[in-house]
Tab-separated table of C-alpha atoms and ligand atoms in Angstrom:
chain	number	residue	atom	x	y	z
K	1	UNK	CA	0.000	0.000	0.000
K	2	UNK	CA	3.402	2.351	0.794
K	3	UNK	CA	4.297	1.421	-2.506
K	4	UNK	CA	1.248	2.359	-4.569
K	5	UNK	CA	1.131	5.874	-2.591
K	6	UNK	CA	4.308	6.293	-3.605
K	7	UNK	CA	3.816	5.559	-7.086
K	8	UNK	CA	0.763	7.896	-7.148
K	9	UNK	CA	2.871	10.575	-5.351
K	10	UNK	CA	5.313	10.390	-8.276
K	11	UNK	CA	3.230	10.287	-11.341
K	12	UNK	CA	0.479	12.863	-10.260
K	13	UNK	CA	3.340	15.354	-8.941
K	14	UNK	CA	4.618	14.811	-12.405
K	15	UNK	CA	1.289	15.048	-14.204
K	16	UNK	CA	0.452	18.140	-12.377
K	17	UNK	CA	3.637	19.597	-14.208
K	18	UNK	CA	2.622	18.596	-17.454
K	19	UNK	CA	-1.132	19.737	-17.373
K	20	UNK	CA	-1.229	21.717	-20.184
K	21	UNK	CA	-4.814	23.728	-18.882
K	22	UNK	CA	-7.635	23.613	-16.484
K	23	UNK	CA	-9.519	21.026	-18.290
K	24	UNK	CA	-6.696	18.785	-17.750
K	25	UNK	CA	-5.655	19.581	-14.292
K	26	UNK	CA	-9.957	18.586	-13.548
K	27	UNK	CA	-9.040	15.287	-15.154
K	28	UNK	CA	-6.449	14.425	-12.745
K	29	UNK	CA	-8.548	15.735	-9.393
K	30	UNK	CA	-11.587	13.292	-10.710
K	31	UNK	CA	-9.252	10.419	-10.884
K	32	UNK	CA	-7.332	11.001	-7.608
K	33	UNK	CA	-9.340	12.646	-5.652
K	34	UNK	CA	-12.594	11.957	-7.205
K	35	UNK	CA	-15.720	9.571	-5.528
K	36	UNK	CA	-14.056	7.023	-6.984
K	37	UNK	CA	-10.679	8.182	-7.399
K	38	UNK	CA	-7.403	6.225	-6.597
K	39	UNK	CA	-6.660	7.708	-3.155
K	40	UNK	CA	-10.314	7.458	-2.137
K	41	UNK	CA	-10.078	3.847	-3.193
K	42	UNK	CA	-7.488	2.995	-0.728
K	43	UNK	CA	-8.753	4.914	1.892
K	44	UNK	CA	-11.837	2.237	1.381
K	45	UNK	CA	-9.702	-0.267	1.011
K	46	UNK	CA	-7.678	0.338	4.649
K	47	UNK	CA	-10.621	-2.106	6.631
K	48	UNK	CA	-8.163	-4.621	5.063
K	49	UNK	CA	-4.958	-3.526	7.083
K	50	UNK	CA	-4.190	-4.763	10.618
K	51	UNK	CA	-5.837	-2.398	12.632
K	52	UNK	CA	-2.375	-1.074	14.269
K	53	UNK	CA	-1.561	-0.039	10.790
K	54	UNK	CA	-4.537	1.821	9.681
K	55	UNK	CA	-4.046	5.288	11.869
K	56	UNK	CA	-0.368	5.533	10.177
K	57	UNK	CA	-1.626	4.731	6.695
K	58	UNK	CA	-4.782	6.887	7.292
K	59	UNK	CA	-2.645	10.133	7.619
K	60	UNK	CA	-0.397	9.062	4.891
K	61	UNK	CA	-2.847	9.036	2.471
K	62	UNK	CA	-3.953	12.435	4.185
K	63	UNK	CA	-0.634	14.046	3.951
K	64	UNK	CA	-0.547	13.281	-0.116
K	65	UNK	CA	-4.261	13.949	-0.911
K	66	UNK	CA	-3.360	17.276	0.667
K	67	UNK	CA	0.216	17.786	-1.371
K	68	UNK	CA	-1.850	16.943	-4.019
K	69	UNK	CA	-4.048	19.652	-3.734
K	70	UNK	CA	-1.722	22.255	-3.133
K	71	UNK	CA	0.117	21.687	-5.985
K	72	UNK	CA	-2.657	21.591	-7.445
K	73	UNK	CA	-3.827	25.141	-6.210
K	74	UNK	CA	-0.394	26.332	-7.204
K	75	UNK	CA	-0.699	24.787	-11.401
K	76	UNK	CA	-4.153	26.131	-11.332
K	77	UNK	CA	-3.394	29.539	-10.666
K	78	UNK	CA	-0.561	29.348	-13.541
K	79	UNK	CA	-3.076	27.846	-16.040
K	80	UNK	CA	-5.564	30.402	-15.185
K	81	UNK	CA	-3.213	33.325	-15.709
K	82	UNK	CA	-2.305	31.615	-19.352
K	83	UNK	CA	-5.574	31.133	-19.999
K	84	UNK	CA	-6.142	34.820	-19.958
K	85	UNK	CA	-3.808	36.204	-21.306
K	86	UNK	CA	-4.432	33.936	-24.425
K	87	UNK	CA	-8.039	35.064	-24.700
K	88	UNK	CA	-7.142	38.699	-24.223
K	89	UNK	CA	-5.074	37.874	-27.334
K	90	UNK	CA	-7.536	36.394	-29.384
K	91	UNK	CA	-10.002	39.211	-28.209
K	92	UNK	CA	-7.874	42.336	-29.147
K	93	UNK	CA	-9.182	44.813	-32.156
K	94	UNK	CA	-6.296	46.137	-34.462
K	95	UNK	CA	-7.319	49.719	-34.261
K	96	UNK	CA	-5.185	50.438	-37.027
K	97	UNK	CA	-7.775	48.070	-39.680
K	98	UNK	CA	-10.025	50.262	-42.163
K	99	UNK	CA	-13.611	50.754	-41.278
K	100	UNK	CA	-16.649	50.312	-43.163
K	101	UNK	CA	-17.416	53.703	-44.788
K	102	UNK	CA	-20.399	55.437	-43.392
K	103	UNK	CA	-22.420	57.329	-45.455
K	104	UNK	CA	-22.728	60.835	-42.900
K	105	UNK	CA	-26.114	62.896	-43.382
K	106	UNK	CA	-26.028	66.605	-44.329
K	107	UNK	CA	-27.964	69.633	-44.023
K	108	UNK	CA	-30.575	70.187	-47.140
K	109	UNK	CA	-29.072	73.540	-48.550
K	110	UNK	CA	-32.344	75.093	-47.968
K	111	UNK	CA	-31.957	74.372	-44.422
K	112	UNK	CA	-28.341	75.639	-43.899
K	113	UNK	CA	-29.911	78.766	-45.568
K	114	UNK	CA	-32.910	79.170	-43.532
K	115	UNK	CA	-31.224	78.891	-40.059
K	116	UNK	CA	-28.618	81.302	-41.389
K	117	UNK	CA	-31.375	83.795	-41.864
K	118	UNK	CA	-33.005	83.270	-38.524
K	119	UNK	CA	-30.087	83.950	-36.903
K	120	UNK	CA	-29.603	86.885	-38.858
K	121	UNK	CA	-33.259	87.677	-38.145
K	122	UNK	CA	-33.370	86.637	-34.080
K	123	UNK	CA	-29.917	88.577	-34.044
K	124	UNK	CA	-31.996	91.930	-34.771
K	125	UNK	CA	-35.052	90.942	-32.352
K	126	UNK	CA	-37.189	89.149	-33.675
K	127	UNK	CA	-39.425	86.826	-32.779
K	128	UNK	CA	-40.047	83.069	-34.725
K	129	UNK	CA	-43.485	82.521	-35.849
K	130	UNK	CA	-45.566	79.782	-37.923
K	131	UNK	CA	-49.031	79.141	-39.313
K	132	UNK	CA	-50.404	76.450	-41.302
K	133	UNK	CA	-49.696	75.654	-44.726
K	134	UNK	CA	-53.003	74.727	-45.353
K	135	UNK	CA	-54.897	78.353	-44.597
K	136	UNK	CA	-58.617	79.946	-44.935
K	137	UNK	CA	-59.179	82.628	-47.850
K	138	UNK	CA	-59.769	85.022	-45.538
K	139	UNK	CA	-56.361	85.005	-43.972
K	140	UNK	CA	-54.583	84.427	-47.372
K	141	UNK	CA	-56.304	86.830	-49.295
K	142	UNK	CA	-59.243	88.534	-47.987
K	143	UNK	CA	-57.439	90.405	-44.712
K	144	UNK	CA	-54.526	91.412	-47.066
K	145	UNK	CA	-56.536	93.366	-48.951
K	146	UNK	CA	-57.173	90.900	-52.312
K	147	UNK	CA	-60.987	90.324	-51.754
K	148	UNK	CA	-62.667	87.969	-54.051
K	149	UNK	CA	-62.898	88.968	-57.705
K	150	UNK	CA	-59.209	90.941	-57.051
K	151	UNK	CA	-57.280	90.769	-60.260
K	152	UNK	CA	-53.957	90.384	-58.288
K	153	UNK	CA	-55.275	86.846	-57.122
K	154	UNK	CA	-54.800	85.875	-60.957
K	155	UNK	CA	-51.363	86.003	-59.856
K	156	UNK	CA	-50.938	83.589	-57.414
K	157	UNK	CA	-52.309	80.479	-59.153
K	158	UNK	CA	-54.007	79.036	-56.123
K	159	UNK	CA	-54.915	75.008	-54.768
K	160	UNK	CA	-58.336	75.351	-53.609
K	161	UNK	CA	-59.128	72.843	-51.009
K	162	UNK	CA	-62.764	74.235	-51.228
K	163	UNK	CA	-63.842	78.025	-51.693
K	164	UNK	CA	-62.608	79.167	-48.381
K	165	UNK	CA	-59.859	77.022	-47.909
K	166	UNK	CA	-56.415	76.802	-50.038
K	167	UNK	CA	-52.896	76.063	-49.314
K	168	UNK	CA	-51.100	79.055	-48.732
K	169	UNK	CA	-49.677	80.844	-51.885
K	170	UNK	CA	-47.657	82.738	-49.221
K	171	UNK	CA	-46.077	82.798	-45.780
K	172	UNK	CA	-48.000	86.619	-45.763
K	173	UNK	CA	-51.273	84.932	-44.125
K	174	UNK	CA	-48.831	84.864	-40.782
K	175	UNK	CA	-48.851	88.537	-40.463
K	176	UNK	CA	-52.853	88.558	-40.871
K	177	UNK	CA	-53.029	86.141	-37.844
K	178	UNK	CA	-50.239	87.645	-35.715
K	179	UNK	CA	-52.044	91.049	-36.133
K	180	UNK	CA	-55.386	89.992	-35.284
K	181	UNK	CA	-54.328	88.404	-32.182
K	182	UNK	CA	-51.926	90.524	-31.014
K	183	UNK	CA	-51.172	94.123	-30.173
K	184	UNK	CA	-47.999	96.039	-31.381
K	185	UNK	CA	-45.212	96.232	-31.201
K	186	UNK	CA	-45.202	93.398	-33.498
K	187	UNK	CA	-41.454	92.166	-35.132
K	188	UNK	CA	-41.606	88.448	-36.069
K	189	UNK	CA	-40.047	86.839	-38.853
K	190	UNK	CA	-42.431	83.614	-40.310
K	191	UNK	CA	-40.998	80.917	-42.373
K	192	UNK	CA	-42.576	77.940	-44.124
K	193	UNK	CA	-43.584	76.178	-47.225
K	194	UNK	CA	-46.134	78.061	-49.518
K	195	UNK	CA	-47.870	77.000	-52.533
K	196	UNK	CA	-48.930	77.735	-56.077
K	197	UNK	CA	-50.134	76.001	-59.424
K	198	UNK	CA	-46.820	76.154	-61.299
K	199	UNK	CA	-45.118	73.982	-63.729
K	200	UNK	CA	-41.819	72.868	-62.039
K	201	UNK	CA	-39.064	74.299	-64.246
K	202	UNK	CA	-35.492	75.783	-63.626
K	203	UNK	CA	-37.063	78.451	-61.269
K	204	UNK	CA	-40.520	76.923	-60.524
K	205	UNK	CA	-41.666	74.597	-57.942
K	206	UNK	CA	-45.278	74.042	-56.991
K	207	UNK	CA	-43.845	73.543	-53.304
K	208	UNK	CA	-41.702	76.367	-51.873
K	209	UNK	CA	-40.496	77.994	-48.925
K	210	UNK	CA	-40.447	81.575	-48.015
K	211	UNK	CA	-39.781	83.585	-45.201
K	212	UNK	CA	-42.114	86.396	-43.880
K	213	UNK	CA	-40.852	89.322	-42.137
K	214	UNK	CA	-43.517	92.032	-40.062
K	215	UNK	CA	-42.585	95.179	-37.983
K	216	UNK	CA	-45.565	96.947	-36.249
K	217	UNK	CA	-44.964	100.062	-33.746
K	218	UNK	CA	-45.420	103.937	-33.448
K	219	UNK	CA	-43.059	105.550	-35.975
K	220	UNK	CA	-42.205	103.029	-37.813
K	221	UNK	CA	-40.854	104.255	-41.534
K	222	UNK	CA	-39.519	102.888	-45.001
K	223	UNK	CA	-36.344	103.775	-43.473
K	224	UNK	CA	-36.368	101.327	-40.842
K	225	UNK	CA	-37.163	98.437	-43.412
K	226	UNK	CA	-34.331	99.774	-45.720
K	227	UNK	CA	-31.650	99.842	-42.758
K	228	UNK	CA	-33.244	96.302	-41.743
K	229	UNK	CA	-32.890	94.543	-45.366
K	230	UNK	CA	-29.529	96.464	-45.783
K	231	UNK	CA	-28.231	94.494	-42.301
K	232	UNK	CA	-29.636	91.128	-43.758
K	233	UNK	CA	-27.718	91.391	-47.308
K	234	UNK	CA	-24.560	92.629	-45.402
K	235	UNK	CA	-25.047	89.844	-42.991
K	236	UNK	CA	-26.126	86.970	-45.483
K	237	UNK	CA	-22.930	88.024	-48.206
K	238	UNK	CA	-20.845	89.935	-46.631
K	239	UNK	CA	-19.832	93.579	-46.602
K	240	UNK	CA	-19.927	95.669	-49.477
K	241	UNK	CA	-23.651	94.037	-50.237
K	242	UNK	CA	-26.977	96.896	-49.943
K	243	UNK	CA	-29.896	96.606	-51.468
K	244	UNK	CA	-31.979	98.243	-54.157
K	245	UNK	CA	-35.788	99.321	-54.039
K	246	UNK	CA	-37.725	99.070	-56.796
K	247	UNK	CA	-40.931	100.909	-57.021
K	248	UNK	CA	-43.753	97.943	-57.474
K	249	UNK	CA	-47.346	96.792	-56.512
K	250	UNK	CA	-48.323	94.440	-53.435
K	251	UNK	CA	-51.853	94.746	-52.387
K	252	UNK	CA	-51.324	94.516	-48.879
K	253	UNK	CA	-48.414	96.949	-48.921
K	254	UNK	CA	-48.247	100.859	-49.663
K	255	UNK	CA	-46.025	101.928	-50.748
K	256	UNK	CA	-44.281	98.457	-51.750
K	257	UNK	CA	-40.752	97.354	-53.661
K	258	UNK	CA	-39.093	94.726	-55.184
K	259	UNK	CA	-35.830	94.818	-53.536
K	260	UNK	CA	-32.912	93.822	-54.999
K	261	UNK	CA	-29.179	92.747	-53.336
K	262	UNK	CA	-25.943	93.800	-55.127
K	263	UNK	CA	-25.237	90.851	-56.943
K	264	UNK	CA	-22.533	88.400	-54.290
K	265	UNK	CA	-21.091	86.923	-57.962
K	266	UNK	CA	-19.306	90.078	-59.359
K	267	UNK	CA	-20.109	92.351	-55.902
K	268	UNK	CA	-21.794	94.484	-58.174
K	269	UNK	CA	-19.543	95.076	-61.376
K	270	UNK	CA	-22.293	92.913	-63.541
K	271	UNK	CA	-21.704	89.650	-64.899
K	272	UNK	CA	-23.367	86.859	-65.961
K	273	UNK	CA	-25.205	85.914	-63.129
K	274	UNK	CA	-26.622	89.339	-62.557
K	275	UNK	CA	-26.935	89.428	-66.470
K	276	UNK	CA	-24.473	92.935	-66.377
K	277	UNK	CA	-27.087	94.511	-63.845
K	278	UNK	CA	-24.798	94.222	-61.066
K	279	UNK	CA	-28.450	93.424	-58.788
K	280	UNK	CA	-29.924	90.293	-58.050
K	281	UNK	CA	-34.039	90.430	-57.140
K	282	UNK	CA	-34.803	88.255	-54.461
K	283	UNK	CA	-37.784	89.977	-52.474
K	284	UNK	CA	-40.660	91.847	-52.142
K	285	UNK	CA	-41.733	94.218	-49.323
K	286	UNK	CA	-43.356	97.358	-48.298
K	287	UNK	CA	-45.078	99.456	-45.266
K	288	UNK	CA	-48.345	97.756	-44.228
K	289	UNK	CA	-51.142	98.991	-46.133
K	290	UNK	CA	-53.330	101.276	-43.749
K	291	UNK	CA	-56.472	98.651	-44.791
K	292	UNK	CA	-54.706	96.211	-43.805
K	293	UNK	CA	-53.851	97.546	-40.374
K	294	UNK	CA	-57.381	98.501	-39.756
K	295	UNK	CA	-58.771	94.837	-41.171
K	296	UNK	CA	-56.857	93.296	-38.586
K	297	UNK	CA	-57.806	95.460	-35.777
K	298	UNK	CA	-54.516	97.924	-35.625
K	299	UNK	CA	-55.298	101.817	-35.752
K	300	UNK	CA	-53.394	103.219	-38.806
K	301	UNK	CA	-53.757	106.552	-36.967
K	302	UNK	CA	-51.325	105.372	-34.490
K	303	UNK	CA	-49.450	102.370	-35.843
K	304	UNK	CA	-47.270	101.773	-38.943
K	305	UNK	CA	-45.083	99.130	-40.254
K	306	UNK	CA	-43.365	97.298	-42.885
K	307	UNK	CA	-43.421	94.088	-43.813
K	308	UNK	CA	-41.374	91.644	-46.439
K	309	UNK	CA	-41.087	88.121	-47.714
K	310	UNK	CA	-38.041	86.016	-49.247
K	311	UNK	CA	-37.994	83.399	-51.226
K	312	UNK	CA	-35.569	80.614	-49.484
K	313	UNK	CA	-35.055	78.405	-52.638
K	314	UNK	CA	-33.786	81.870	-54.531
K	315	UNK	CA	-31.467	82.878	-52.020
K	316	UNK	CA	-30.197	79.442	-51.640
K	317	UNK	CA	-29.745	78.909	-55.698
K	318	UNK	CA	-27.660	82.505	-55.425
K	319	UNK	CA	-25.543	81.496	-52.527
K	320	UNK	CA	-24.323	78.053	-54.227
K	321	UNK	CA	-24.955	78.712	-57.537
K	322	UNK	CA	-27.303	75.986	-58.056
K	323	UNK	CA	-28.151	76.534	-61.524
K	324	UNK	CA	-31.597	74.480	-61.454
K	325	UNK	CA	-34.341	74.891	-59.157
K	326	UNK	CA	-34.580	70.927	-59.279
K	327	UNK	CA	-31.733	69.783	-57.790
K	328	UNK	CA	-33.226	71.142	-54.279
K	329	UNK	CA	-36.156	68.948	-54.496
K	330	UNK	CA	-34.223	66.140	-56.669
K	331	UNK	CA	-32.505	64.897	-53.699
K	332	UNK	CA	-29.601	62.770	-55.868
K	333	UNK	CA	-27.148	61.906	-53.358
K	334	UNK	CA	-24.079	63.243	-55.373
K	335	UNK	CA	-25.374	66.668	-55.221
K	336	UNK	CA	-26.708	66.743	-51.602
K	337	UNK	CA	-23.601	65.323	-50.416
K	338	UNK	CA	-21.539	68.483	-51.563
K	339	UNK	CA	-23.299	69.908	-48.534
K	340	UNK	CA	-21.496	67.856	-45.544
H	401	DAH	N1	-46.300	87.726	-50.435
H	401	DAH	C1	-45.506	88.167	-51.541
H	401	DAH	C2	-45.302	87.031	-52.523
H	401	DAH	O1	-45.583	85.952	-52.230
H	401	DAH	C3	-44.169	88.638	-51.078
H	401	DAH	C4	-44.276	89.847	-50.244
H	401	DAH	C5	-44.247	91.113	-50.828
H	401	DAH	C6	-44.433	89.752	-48.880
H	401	DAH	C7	-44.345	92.251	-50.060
H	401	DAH	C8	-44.543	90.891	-48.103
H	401	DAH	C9	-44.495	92.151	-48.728
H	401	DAH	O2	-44.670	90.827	-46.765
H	401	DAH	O3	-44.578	93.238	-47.945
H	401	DAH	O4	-44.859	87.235	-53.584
């Protein structure tokens, strides 16, 4: 029995050496140490021995079972550490590989363009308003002073929803609706998307957006909305930009202008863009016709103001240069993505 612990002794010490990982090393402990390993076998076994001999063999087997298991302790906490570091191995990235390529999103154009002008706006007070695109007659037309029957309305090629409702031709139904509800001093800017019955074309869109600007206090004057749109060209393209008035009709303004902006291309020296003007037109405006002030519950006798509206897709198609009103609605990837 000295003999066969002996032999054990030798070939587990030696088999604990060679373990090459855990797995093994729970081999040997099952067939050692196990239920029905070899030491537990001749601990069973030791009812055979003389019973003088069994306390002596008893904590012989004892001493190896427990040199067994330190050793064993002592492998296993090797193993483990290899173990580790070989699957921190396998699991580390090469941050040096290439990466899929992302397509990144990018502002529309339009929109860079827009929130440049509300900050330019916001910047010089005022306040961001919206109303629906899909607006009564009476705010559309009727309250800026184009009743039914008006020839202007021939103008504005209009979806009729039914005879009192259309989508808007213009973001000017805003200032009807800020004015009835509210009392000056007014100064809100309004953008949105308007409407009209229009072929789409290189400068046509039945869908478009415009911006709205109102001013309503005592003592307001055409000066103000001159030193206002000059701040907004200077602002938008830089300095050396003012703007031109042009003497022209708007029913719900009087006096009203088409205002142009020094052209950004040639900074006014004419060229092609300007076609050798040396102006660009990109808006209409005016002081708030008296009617309309007293329609909307303002007293003329005590109020004035001016008002104005842009066309976004224009000053966008400037800015860029987009040459065709189409690729802003188009949405072709290679042209959007000039934008990022
Ligand atoms: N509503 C006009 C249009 O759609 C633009 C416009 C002209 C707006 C003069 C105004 C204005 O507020 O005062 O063509």
């Amino acid at each position: 029995m000295q003999e066969k612990l002996q032999s054990i002794q030798a070939r587990v010490m030696e088999q604990l050496d060679q373990a090459a990982d855990t797995a093994a090393l729970e081999q040997i402990r099952v067939t050692v140490l196990g239920k029905k390993g070899e030491l537990t076998g001749i601990l069973r076994s030791m009812g055979q021995l003389p019973p003088e001999e069994r306390p002596v063999m008893g904590q012989k087997v004892n001493e190896l079972r427990a040199q067994i298991e330190e050793k064993m302790a002592e492998r296993e906490a090797v193993l483990r550490e290899r173990e580790k570091a070989i699957k921190l191995e396998k699991e580390s990235i090469d941050v040096t590989m290439p990466v899929e390529d992302r397509t990144m999103g990018a502002m529309h154009p339009c929109s860079i363009v827009l929130d440049q002008l509300l900050t330019i706006f916001t910047g010089m007070g005022f306040e961001v308003v919206e109303g629906p695109e899909v607006e009564y007659d009476h705010y559309n037309f009727e309250l800026l002073n184009l009743p039914k029957n008006h020839p202007a309305r021939d103008a504005q090629d209009t979806f009729y929803v039914d005879d009192n409702i259309v989508l808007r031709t213009h973001t000017s139904p805003v200032q009807a609706r800020i004015m009835t509800t509210r009392k000056p001093p007014i100064r809100i800017v309004c953008p949105g998307r308007t409407y009209r019955v229009d072929e789409a074309d290189a400068t046509h869109s039945p869908v478009f957006q415009q911006i709205e600007g109102l001013v309503i206090d005592e003592n307001i004057t055409m000066s103000d909305l001159k030193g206002t749109l000059d701040t907004f060209a200077r602002h938008l393209y830089g300095e050396g930009i003012t703007t031109r008035f042009r003497p022209s009709h708007f029913p719900f303004t009087e006096p009203s202008a088409e205002v142009d902006l020094t052209c950004a291309n040639c900074k006014g020296a004419g060229c092609r863009v300007c076609k050798g003007t040396g102006w660009i037109e990109v808006l209409g405006a005016g002081m708030v016709n008296p009617k309309v002030l007293e329609m909307c519950g303002i007293d003329p006798e005590k109020y004035t103001g001016f008002a104005f509206g842009i066309g976004i897709e224009r000053i966008t198609m400037l800015k860029y240069s987009v040459p065709n009103m189409k690729y802003l609605w188009e949405n072709d990837v290679r042209f959007l993505k000039q934008f990022r």
